[in-house]
mmCIF file of C-alpha atoms in Angstrom:
data_model
loop_
_atom_site.group_PDB
_atom_site.id
_atom_site.type_symbol
_atom_site.label_atom_id
_atom_site.label_comp_id
_atom_site.label_asym_id
_atom_site.label_seq_id
_atom_site.Cartn_x
_atom_site.Cartn_y
_atom_site.Cartn_z
ATOM 1 C CA MET A 1 40.785 70.180 186.591
ATOM 2 C CA GLY A 2 41.157 69.603 182.862
ATOM 3 C CA ALA A 3 44.275 69.798 180.736
ATOM 4 C CA LYS A 4 47.386 71.363 182.198
ATOM 5 C CA ARG A 5 47.890 75.002 181.237
ATOM 6 C CA TRP A 6 51.199 76.557 180.226
ATOM 7 C CA ALA A 7 51.155 80.315 180.794
ATOM 8 C CA LEU A 8 53.316 83.431 180.939
ATOM 9 C CA SER A 9 53.993 85.784 183.823
ATOM 10 C CA VAL A 10 53.727 89.451 182.807
ATOM 11 C CA PRO A 11 55.020 92.102 182.474
ATOM 12 C CA LEU A 12 58.042 90.758 180.635
ATOM 13 C CA ASP A 13 61.447 92.209 181.396
ATOM 14 C CA GLY A 14 62.729 94.667 178.792
ATOM 15 C CA PHE A 15 59.429 95.325 176.985
ATOM 16 C CA THR A 16 57.017 98.239 177.317
ATOM 17 C CA LEU A 17 53.426 97.401 178.169
ATOM 18 C CA ALA A 18 52.306 98.468 174.688
ATOM 19 C CA GLU A 19 54.722 95.930 173.182
ATOM 20 C CA HIS A 20 53.046 93.164 175.169
ATOM 21 C CA ALA A 21 50.196 93.093 172.644
ATOM 22 C CA GLU A 22 52.390 91.721 169.866
ATOM 23 C CA ILE A 23 54.270 89.356 172.193
ATOM 24 C CA ALA A 24 51.011 88.023 173.617
ATOM 25 C CA ARG A 25 49.623 87.367 170.132
ATOM 26 C CA GLU A 26 52.716 85.330 169.301
ATOM 27 C CA ALA A 27 52.556 83.524 172.649
ATOM 28 C CA GLU A 28 48.929 82.604 171.976
ATOM 29 C CA ARG A 29 49.890 81.167 168.560
ATOM 30 C CA LEU A 30 52.632 79.173 170.283
ATOM 31 C CA GLY A 31 50.114 77.572 172.625
ATOM 32 C CA TYR A 32 50.397 79.614 175.821
ATOM 33 C CA THR A 33 46.908 79.721 177.316
ATOM 34 C CA ASP A 34 47.119 82.493 179.918
ATOM 35 C CA ALA A 35 48.976 85.568 181.119
ATOM 36 C CA TRP A 36 49.182 86.135 184.894
ATOM 37 C CA SER A 37 50.518 89.426 186.214
ATOM 38 C CA PHE A 38 52.539 90.329 189.264
ATOM 39 C CA GLU A 39 53.134 93.598 191.045
ATOM 40 C CA VAL A 40 56.029 94.523 193.286
ATOM 41 C CA ASP A 41 57.594 97.863 192.374
ATOM 42 C CA GLY A 42 57.194 98.084 188.586
ATOM 43 C CA VAL A 43 53.631 98.448 187.314
ATOM 44 C CA ASP A 44 50.312 97.513 188.883
ATOM 45 C CA CYS A 45 48.816 94.068 188.292
ATOM 46 C CA PHE A 46 45.903 95.195 186.108
ATOM 47 C CA ALA A 47 47.619 97.260 183.381
ATOM 48 C CA PRO A 48 49.516 94.384 181.676
ATOM 49 C CA LEU A 49 46.345 92.277 181.619
ATOM 50 C CA ALA A 50 44.382 95.047 179.920
ATOM 51 C CA VAL A 51 46.882 94.990 177.044
ATOM 52 C CA VAL A 52 46.913 91.196 176.723
ATOM 53 C CA GLY A 53 43.154 90.923 177.215
ATOM 54 C CA VAL A 54 42.410 93.252 174.301
ATOM 55 C CA ALA A 55 45.087 91.808 171.989
ATOM 56 C CA THR A 56 44.309 88.104 172.425
ATOM 57 C CA GLY A 57 41.784 85.520 173.488
ATOM 58 C CA MET A 58 44.066 84.357 176.301
ATOM 59 C CA ARG A 59 42.833 83.987 179.842
ATOM 60 C CA VAL A 60 44.291 86.697 182.090
ATOM 61 C CA GLY A 61 44.750 86.664 185.850
ATOM 62 C CA THR A 62 46.202 88.807 188.619
ATOM 63 C CA ALA A 63 48.818 87.073 190.743
ATOM 64 C CA ILE A 64 48.174 88.992 192.776
ATOM 65 C CA ALA A 65 46.088 92.063 193.566
ATOM 66 C CA ASN A 66 46.924 93.171 197.099
ATOM 67 C CA VAL A 67 44.019 93.271 199.580
ATOM 68 C CA PHE A 68 45.742 95.692 201.955
ATOM 69 C CA THR A 69 46.853 98.383 199.499
ATOM 70 C CA ARG A 70 43.444 98.690 197.819
ATOM 71 C CA GLY A 71 40.128 99.399 199.469
ATOM 72 C CA PRO A 72 37.303 96.906 198.868
ATOM 73 C CA ALA A 73 35.333 99.076 196.414
ATOM 74 C CA THR A 74 38.467 100.038 194.478
ATOM 75 C CA LEU A 75 39.450 96.387 194.126
ATOM 76 C CA ALA A 76 35.946 95.473 192.945
ATOM 77 C CA MET A 77 35.999 98.251 190.328
ATOM 78 C CA SER A 78 39.442 97.223 189.046
ATOM 79 C CA ALA A 79 38.248 93.642 188.718
ATOM 80 C CA ALA A 80 35.056 94.700 186.958
ATOM 81 C CA GLY A 81 37.122 96.679 184.462
ATOM 82 C CA LEU A 82 39.285 93.687 183.538
ATOM 83 C CA ALA A 83 36.230 91.438 183.391
ATOM 84 C CA GLU A 84 34.729 93.851 180.848
ATOM 85 C CA ILE A 85 37.920 93.861 178.768
ATOM 86 C CA ALA A 86 38.188 90.053 178.820
ATOM 87 C CA PRO A 87 34.679 88.727 179.505
ATOM 88 C CA GLY A 88 34.740 85.152 180.748
ATOM 89 C CA ARG A 89 38.554 85.153 180.590
ATOM 90 C CA PHE A 90 39.557 87.020 183.740
ATOM 91 C CA CYS A 91 40.584 85.483 187.073
ATOM 92 C CA LEU A 92 41.023 87.736 190.074
ATOM 93 C CA GLY A 93 43.929 86.510 192.159
ATOM 94 C CA ILE A 94 44.076 88.244 195.541
ATOM 95 C CA GLY A 95 46.583 88.047 198.352
ATOM 96 C CA ALA A 96 48.042 89.782 201.362
ATOM 97 C CA GLY A 97 51.458 90.489 199.866
ATOM 98 C CA SER A 98 54.217 91.062 202.388
ATOM 99 C CA GLN A 99 55.265 93.417 205.161
ATOM 100 C CA PRO A 100 57.585 95.581 202.997
ATOM 101 C CA ILE A 101 54.896 96.204 200.352
ATOM 102 C CA VAL A 102 52.058 96.870 202.784
ATOM 103 C CA GLU A 103 53.871 98.717 205.547
ATOM 104 C CA ALA A 104 57.141 100.227 204.300
ATOM 105 C CA TRP A 105 55.865 101.250 200.854
ATOM 106 C CA ASN A 106 52.159 101.861 201.352
ATOM 107 C CA GLY A 107 51.855 103.017 204.950
ATOM 108 C CA GLY A 108 49.460 100.238 205.910
ATOM 109 C CA THR A 109 49.463 97.690 208.708
ATOM 110 C CA PHE A 110 50.115 94.039 207.887
ATOM 111 C CA THR A 111 47.805 92.482 210.473
ATOM 112 C CA ARG A 112 45.455 89.482 210.307
ATOM 113 C CA PRO A 113 46.299 88.758 206.654
ATOM 114 C CA ALA A 114 44.301 85.515 206.418
ATOM 115 C CA THR A 115 41.201 87.218 207.822
ATOM 116 C CA ARG A 116 41.629 90.205 205.495
ATOM 117 C CA VAL A 117 41.878 87.924 202.449
ATOM 118 C CA ARG A 118 38.902 85.795 203.543
ATOM 119 C CA GLU A 119 36.726 88.853 204.116
ATOM 120 C CA MET A 120 37.815 90.475 200.858
ATOM 121 C CA ALA A 121 36.876 87.325 198.944
ATOM 122 C CA GLN A 122 33.461 87.293 200.636
ATOM 123 C CA PHE A 123 32.876 90.977 199.839
ATOM 124 C CA LEU A 124 34.063 90.595 196.226
ATOM 125 C CA ARG A 125 31.710 87.670 195.566
ATOM 126 C CA GLN A 126 28.762 89.920 196.453
ATOM 127 C CA ALA A 127 30.067 93.059 194.767
ATOM 128 C CA LEU A 128 31.018 91.360 191.479
ATOM 129 C CA ALA A 129 27.553 89.776 191.373
ATOM 130 C CA GLY A 130 26.126 93.303 191.244
ATOM 131 C CA GLU A 131 24.636 93.224 194.742
ATOM 132 C CA ARG A 132 24.355 96.221 197.032
ATOM 133 C CA VAL A 133 26.841 95.255 199.709
ATOM 134 C CA VAL A 134 26.576 95.922 203.402
ATOM 135 C CA PHE A 135 29.485 94.043 204.935
ATOM 136 C CA ARG A 136 30.677 94.032 208.532
ATOM 137 C CA GLY A 137 34.022 92.328 208.887
ATOM 138 C CA THR A 138 36.751 92.434 211.501
ATOM 139 C CA THR A 139 39.339 93.927 209.105
ATOM 140 C CA PHE A 140 37.033 96.277 207.144
ATOM 141 C CA SER A 141 33.395 97.238 206.717
ATOM 142 C CA VAL A 142 31.480 98.353 203.629
ATOM 143 C CA ASP A 143 28.223 100.238 203.839
ATOM 144 C CA GLY A 144 26.043 100.176 200.742
ATOM 145 C CA PHE A 145 28.459 99.819 197.819
ATOM 146 C CA ARG A 146 27.096 98.649 194.491
ATOM 147 C CA LEU A 147 28.947 98.291 191.171
ATOM 148 C CA THR A 148 27.100 100.150 188.413
ATOM 149 C CA ARG A 149 28.942 98.057 185.762
ATOM 150 C CA PRO A 150 29.068 94.550 187.248
ATOM 151 C CA PRO A 151 30.703 91.787 185.181
ATOM 152 C CA ALA A 152 28.399 89.969 182.764
ATOM 153 C CA GLN A 153 29.894 86.633 183.818
ATOM 154 C CA PRO A 154 31.150 85.394 187.206
ATOM 155 C CA VAL A 155 34.780 86.210 188.003
ATOM 156 C CA PRO A 156 36.744 83.332 189.598
ATOM 157 C CA ILE A 157 38.600 84.429 192.730
ATOM 158 C CA HIS A 158 41.968 82.809 193.378
ATOM 159 C CA VAL A 159 43.793 83.165 196.694
ATOM 160 C CA ALA A 160 47.563 83.467 196.935
ATOM 161 C CA ALA A 161 48.699 81.249 199.772
ATOM 162 C CA LEU A 162 51.895 80.087 201.436
ATOM 163 C CA ARG A 163 51.334 78.583 204.877
ATOM 164 C CA PRO A 164 48.427 76.501 206.266
ATOM 165 C CA GLY A 165 46.288 79.416 207.499
ATOM 166 C CA MET A 166 46.084 81.038 204.072
ATOM 167 C CA LEU A 167 46.057 77.700 202.233
ATOM 168 C CA ARG A 168 42.915 76.858 204.188
ATOM 169 C CA VAL A 169 41.362 80.212 203.229
ATOM 170 C CA ALA A 170 42.023 79.341 199.572
ATOM 171 C CA GLY A 171 40.301 75.991 200.027
ATOM 172 C CA GLU A 172 37.331 77.439 201.887
ATOM 173 C CA VAL A 173 36.514 80.563 199.841
ATOM 174 C CA GLY A 174 38.615 80.514 196.665
ATOM 175 C CA ASP A 175 38.083 79.080 193.193
ATOM 176 C CA GLY A 176 41.788 78.373 193.179
ATOM 177 C CA ALA A 177 45.086 78.810 194.994
ATOM 178 C CA VAL A 178 48.123 80.713 193.720
ATOM 179 C CA PHE A 179 51.575 79.436 194.742
ATOM 180 C CA ASN A 180 54.935 81.201 194.513
ATOM 181 C CA TRP A 181 58.541 80.520 195.531
ATOM 182 C CA LEU A 182 58.153 76.801 196.118
ATOM 183 C CA ALA A 183 59.882 73.742 194.675
ATOM 184 C CA ALA A 184 58.071 71.115 192.628
ATOM 185 C CA GLU A 185 58.553 68.688 195.528
ATOM 186 C CA ASP A 186 56.708 71.120 197.852
ATOM 187 C CA VAL A 187 53.556 71.214 195.720
ATOM 188 C CA PRO A 188 51.781 68.122 197.131
ATOM 189 C CA LYS A 189 52.104 69.380 200.721
ATOM 190 C CA ALA A 190 50.551 72.745 199.878
ATOM 191 C CA VAL A 191 47.870 71.282 197.596
ATOM 192 C CA GLY A 192 46.903 68.797 200.304
ATOM 193 C CA VAL A 193 46.042 71.578 202.765
ATOM 194 C CA VAL A 194 43.954 73.437 200.163
ATOM 195 C CA ARG A 195 41.941 70.416 199.064
ATOM 196 C CA GLU A 196 41.402 69.167 202.629
ATOM 197 C CA ALA A 197 40.068 72.585 203.661
ATOM 198 C CA ALA A 198 37.746 72.627 200.642
ATOM 199 C CA ALA A 199 36.377 69.191 201.551
ATOM 200 C CA GLN A 200 35.837 70.214 205.183
ATOM 201 C CA ALA A 201 33.941 73.282 203.969
ATOM 202 C CA GLY A 202 31.629 71.038 201.946
ATOM 203 C CA ARG A 203 33.089 72.099 198.604
ATOM 204 C CA ASP A 204 34.388 69.932 195.769
ATOM 205 C CA PRO A 205 38.140 69.799 196.411
ATOM 206 C CA ALA A 206 38.869 68.684 192.842
ATOM 207 C CA ALA A 207 37.188 71.812 191.430
ATOM 208 C CA LEU A 208 39.844 74.170 192.781
ATOM 209 C CA GLU A 209 42.512 75.229 190.307
ATOM 210 C CA ILE A 210 46.120 75.223 191.490
ATOM 211 C CA THR A 211 48.281 77.835 189.790
ATOM 212 C CA ALA A 212 51.953 78.612 190.376
ATOM 213 C CA ARG A 213 54.508 81.140 189.244
ATOM 214 C CA VAL A 214 57.767 79.425 188.333
ATOM 215 C CA LEU A 215 60.880 81.558 188.221
ATOM 216 C CA ILE A 216 63.117 80.892 185.215
ATOM 217 C CA TYR A 217 66.641 82.218 184.730
ATOM 218 C CA VAL A 218 67.512 81.892 181.054
ATOM 219 C CA ASP A 219 71.171 82.892 181.499
ATOM 220 C CA PRO A 220 73.502 79.880 181.188
ATOM 221 C CA PRO A 221 74.903 78.812 184.588
ATOM 222 C CA SER A 222 78.072 80.778 185.359
ATOM 223 C CA PRO A 223 79.547 82.449 188.434
ATOM 224 C CA ALA A 224 77.731 85.687 187.522
ATOM 225 C CA SER A 225 74.332 84.061 186.932
ATOM 226 C CA ASP A 226 74.770 81.898 190.054
ATOM 227 C CA LEU A 227 75.365 85.055 192.087
ATOM 228 C CA ALA A 228 72.304 86.770 190.580
ATOM 229 C CA ALA A 229 70.113 83.757 191.399
ATOM 230 C CA ARG A 230 71.458 83.555 194.961
ATOM 231 C CA ARG A 231 70.895 87.270 195.517
ATOM 232 C CA HIS A 232 67.329 87.074 194.194
ATOM 233 C CA LEU A 233 66.529 84.095 196.404
ATOM 234 C CA THR A 234 68.169 85.642 199.482
ATOM 235 C CA ALA A 235 66.280 88.916 199.087
ATOM 236 C CA TYR A 236 62.939 87.098 198.919
ATOM 237 C CA LEU A 237 63.421 84.390 201.508
ATOM 238 C CA ASN A 238 64.351 86.902 204.209
ATOM 239 C CA VAL A 239 60.964 88.622 203.848
ATOM 240 C CA PRO A 240 59.113 87.339 206.955
ATOM 241 C CA VAL A 241 56.206 85.664 205.117
ATOM 242 C CA TYR A 242 58.543 83.751 202.779
ATOM 243 C CA LYS A 243 60.958 82.836 205.560
ATOM 244 C CA ALA A 244 58.074 81.372 207.584
ATOM 245 C CA PHE A 245 56.840 79.531 204.480
ATOM 246 C CA HIS A 246 60.157 77.783 203.948
ATOM 247 C CA GLN A 247 60.436 76.959 207.619
ATOM 248 C CA TRP A 248 57.029 75.266 207.312
ATOM 249 C CA LEU A 249 58.257 73.431 204.200
ATOM 250 C CA GLY A 250 61.129 72.023 206.264
ATOM 251 C CA ARG A 251 64.121 74.070 205.061
ATOM 252 C CA ASP A 252 65.314 75.176 208.497
ATOM 253 C CA ASP A 253 68.547 73.192 208.253
ATOM 254 C CA ALA A 254 69.233 74.062 204.610
ATOM 255 C CA LEU A 255 68.545 77.792 204.932
ATOM 256 C CA GLY A 256 69.437 78.348 208.617
ATOM 257 C CA PRO A 257 73.002 79.560 207.893
ATOM 258 C CA MET A 258 71.699 82.026 205.281
ATOM 259 C CA TRP A 259 69.059 83.407 207.673
ATOM 260 C CA GLU A 260 71.614 83.690 210.506
ATOM 261 C CA ALA A 261 74.080 85.603 208.318
ATOM 262 C CA TRP A 262 71.299 87.952 207.187
ATOM 263 C CA GLN A 263 70.298 88.592 210.811
ATOM 264 C CA ARG A 264 73.922 89.505 211.588
ATOM 265 C CA GLY A 265 73.796 92.041 208.755
ATOM 266 C CA ASP A 266 76.304 90.094 206.652
ATOM 267 C CA ARG A 267 74.553 90.159 203.278
ATOM 268 C CA LYS A 268 77.532 88.720 201.405
ATOM 269 C CA ALA A 269 77.764 85.704 203.717
ATOM 270 C CA ALA A 270 74.001 85.199 203.477
ATOM 271 C CA VAL A 271 74.133 85.032 199.674
ATOM 272 C CA ALA A 272 77.091 82.630 199.809
ATOM 273 C CA ALA A 273 75.281 80.380 202.304
ATOM 274 C CA VAL A 274 72.387 79.509 199.960
ATOM 275 C CA PRO A 275 72.792 75.773 199.185
ATOM 276 C CA GLU A 276 73.065 74.996 195.479
ATOM 277 C CA ARG A 277 70.346 72.359 195.791
ATOM 278 C CA VAL A 278 67.837 74.862 197.162
ATOM 279 C CA MET A 279 68.740 77.432 194.503
ATOM 280 C CA ASN A 280 68.232 74.894 191.707
ATOM 281 C CA ASP A 281 64.954 73.655 193.215
ATOM 282 C CA LEU A 282 63.417 77.142 193.448
ATOM 283 C CA ILE A 283 64.876 78.805 190.335
ATOM 284 C CA LEU A 284 64.658 76.928 187.034
ATOM 285 C CA ARG A 285 67.950 77.039 185.106
ATOM 286 C CA GLY A 286 69.936 75.140 182.509
ATOM 287 C CA SER A 287 69.178 74.329 178.893
ATOM 288 C CA MET A 288 65.725 75.051 177.507
ATOM 289 C CA ASP A 289 64.991 71.312 177.490
ATOM 290 C CA GLU A 290 66.033 71.061 181.154
ATOM 291 C CA ILE A 291 63.897 74.068 182.084
ATOM 292 C CA ARG A 292 60.898 72.654 180.213
ATOM 293 C CA ALA A 293 61.308 69.311 182.010
ATOM 294 C CA HIS A 294 61.460 71.176 185.329
ATOM 295 C CA VAL A 295 58.214 73.059 184.571
ATOM 296 C CA ARG A 296 56.684 69.668 183.764
ATOM 297 C CA ARG A 297 57.619 68.473 187.278
ATOM 298 C CA TYR A 298 55.436 71.212 188.774
ATOM 299 C CA LEU A 299 52.514 70.165 186.588
ATOM 300 C CA ASP A 300 53.040 66.498 187.423
ATOM 301 C CA ALA A 301 53.197 67.357 191.151
ATOM 302 C CA GLY A 302 49.716 68.889 191.153
ATOM 303 C CA VAL A 303 49.917 72.350 189.579
ATOM 304 C CA ASP A 304 47.157 72.901 186.991
ATOM 305 C CA THR A 305 48.470 76.153 185.511
ATOM 306 C CA ALA A 306 52.154 77.105 185.546
ATOM 307 C CA PHE A 307 53.012 80.669 184.626
ATOM 308 C CA LEU A 308 56.604 81.157 183.554
ATOM 309 C CA GLN A 309 58.413 84.232 184.871
ATOM 310 C CA ILE A 310 61.307 84.584 182.449
ATOM 311 C CA THR A 311 64.251 86.479 183.886
ATOM 312 C CA THR A 312 67.705 87.420 182.651
ATOM 313 C CA GLY A 313 70.517 89.449 184.138
ATOM 314 C CA GLU A 314 71.652 90.586 180.670
ATOM 315 C CA PRO A 315 72.499 94.309 180.992
ATOM 316 C CA ASP A 316 72.283 95.153 177.265
ATOM 317 C CA PRO A 317 68.636 96.136 176.503
ATOM 318 C CA VAL A 318 68.656 94.713 172.959
ATOM 319 C CA LYS A 319 70.168 91.396 174.011
ATOM 320 C CA LYS A 320 67.813 91.210 176.997
ATOM 321 C CA ARG A 321 64.792 91.456 174.683
ATOM 322 C CA GLU A 322 66.224 88.806 172.364
ATOM 323 C CA LEU A 323 66.860 86.416 175.256
ATOM 324 C CA VAL A 324 63.325 86.805 176.611
ATOM 325 C CA ARG A 325 61.663 86.343 173.204
ATOM 326 C CA ASP A 326 63.896 83.385 172.360
ATOM 327 C CA ALA A 327 62.977 81.761 175.679
ATOM 328 C CA ILE A 328 59.243 82.277 175.090
ATOM 329 C CA ARG A 329 59.628 80.507 171.742
ATOM 330 C CA ALA A 330 61.921 77.761 173.021
ATOM 331 C CA LEU A 331 59.694 76.960 176.009
ATOM 332 C CA ALA A 332 56.439 77.062 174.035
ATOM 333 C CA PRO A 333 54.002 74.356 175.100
ATOM 334 C CA GLU A 334 53.424 73.171 171.531
ATOM 335 C CA ARG A 335 56.950 71.809 171.549
ATOM 336 C CA VAL A 336 56.007 69.702 174.569
ATOM 337 C CA THR A 337 52.839 68.487 172.885
ATOM 338 C CA MET A 338 54.772 67.345 169.827
ATOM 339 C CA LYS A 339 56.897 65.175 172.091
ATOM 340 C CA GLY A 340 53.814 63.294 173.153
ATOM 341 C CA SER A 341 52.766 64.966 176.383
ATOM 342 C CA THR A 342 50.039 67.502 176.910
ATOM 343 C CA ALA A 343 50.785 70.983 178.096
#
């Protein structure tokens, strides 16, 4: 890959989607290259990118569009729409999501996620190329779908991956891999699986782009912000896919007491059991200079594009907006460049 890319995760806390146009224009002036979206329970992953894609020349990417909650044709049409808004600047990040999103919220079945993602990537390659697709997979079939407005330029497909099975799918069929909820020190292990799988599939392992969402808490460390960070981490790392990921990464001993307390139904004890070291490895905190140096560690460890998810527990809406905008300015990549490194 070329130069390291410093990006934003959208939507930003405290701002309407319409307001993202002005923020994105400023972010672009400050040197941010991309905006990558997420979807959990706020807005879908495509809407924020439509705003940013029209307002700027930034690259935009989904991180991620869920392959279980959307049918194949619907996902292809959504991607074609974004590719038309931002021609040559859109990356389609796809992933399986998690059991709560797929099953509890959307009434689906979270089965064979790696196969579903692999087959969706294969279908999307054909559909986004404008072909009439007849596809017979084990997780879905498509009979005769063709996009009437296919993208003018190829759309890179990135695969969100945690453990080896999905990391290998990213290496075998993706143009890139999307990481989430990992420490800088975990990056080489995950990247190694992706690149090895690409090589075994006869692809150029160096051509795959590694992107990662890094979670940033801009609130100064305090008992209240510590508690918020611990709660956030505990809620995520007890979701089965993330728990299994961190077991694979070797955090059984560090996070065992937290998982045991959660299993007992003692949420308070689970939050208290999160080791400070793990919290500070997975959630970037401290001064803006310390946070910027921590982002740099991800890039140095093998991430090509880091998208910053800026979070604050500030309850006052006006102050929340100020904190987020101040952080975007303080963490701007141009400031890194002026210090002699590239961002």
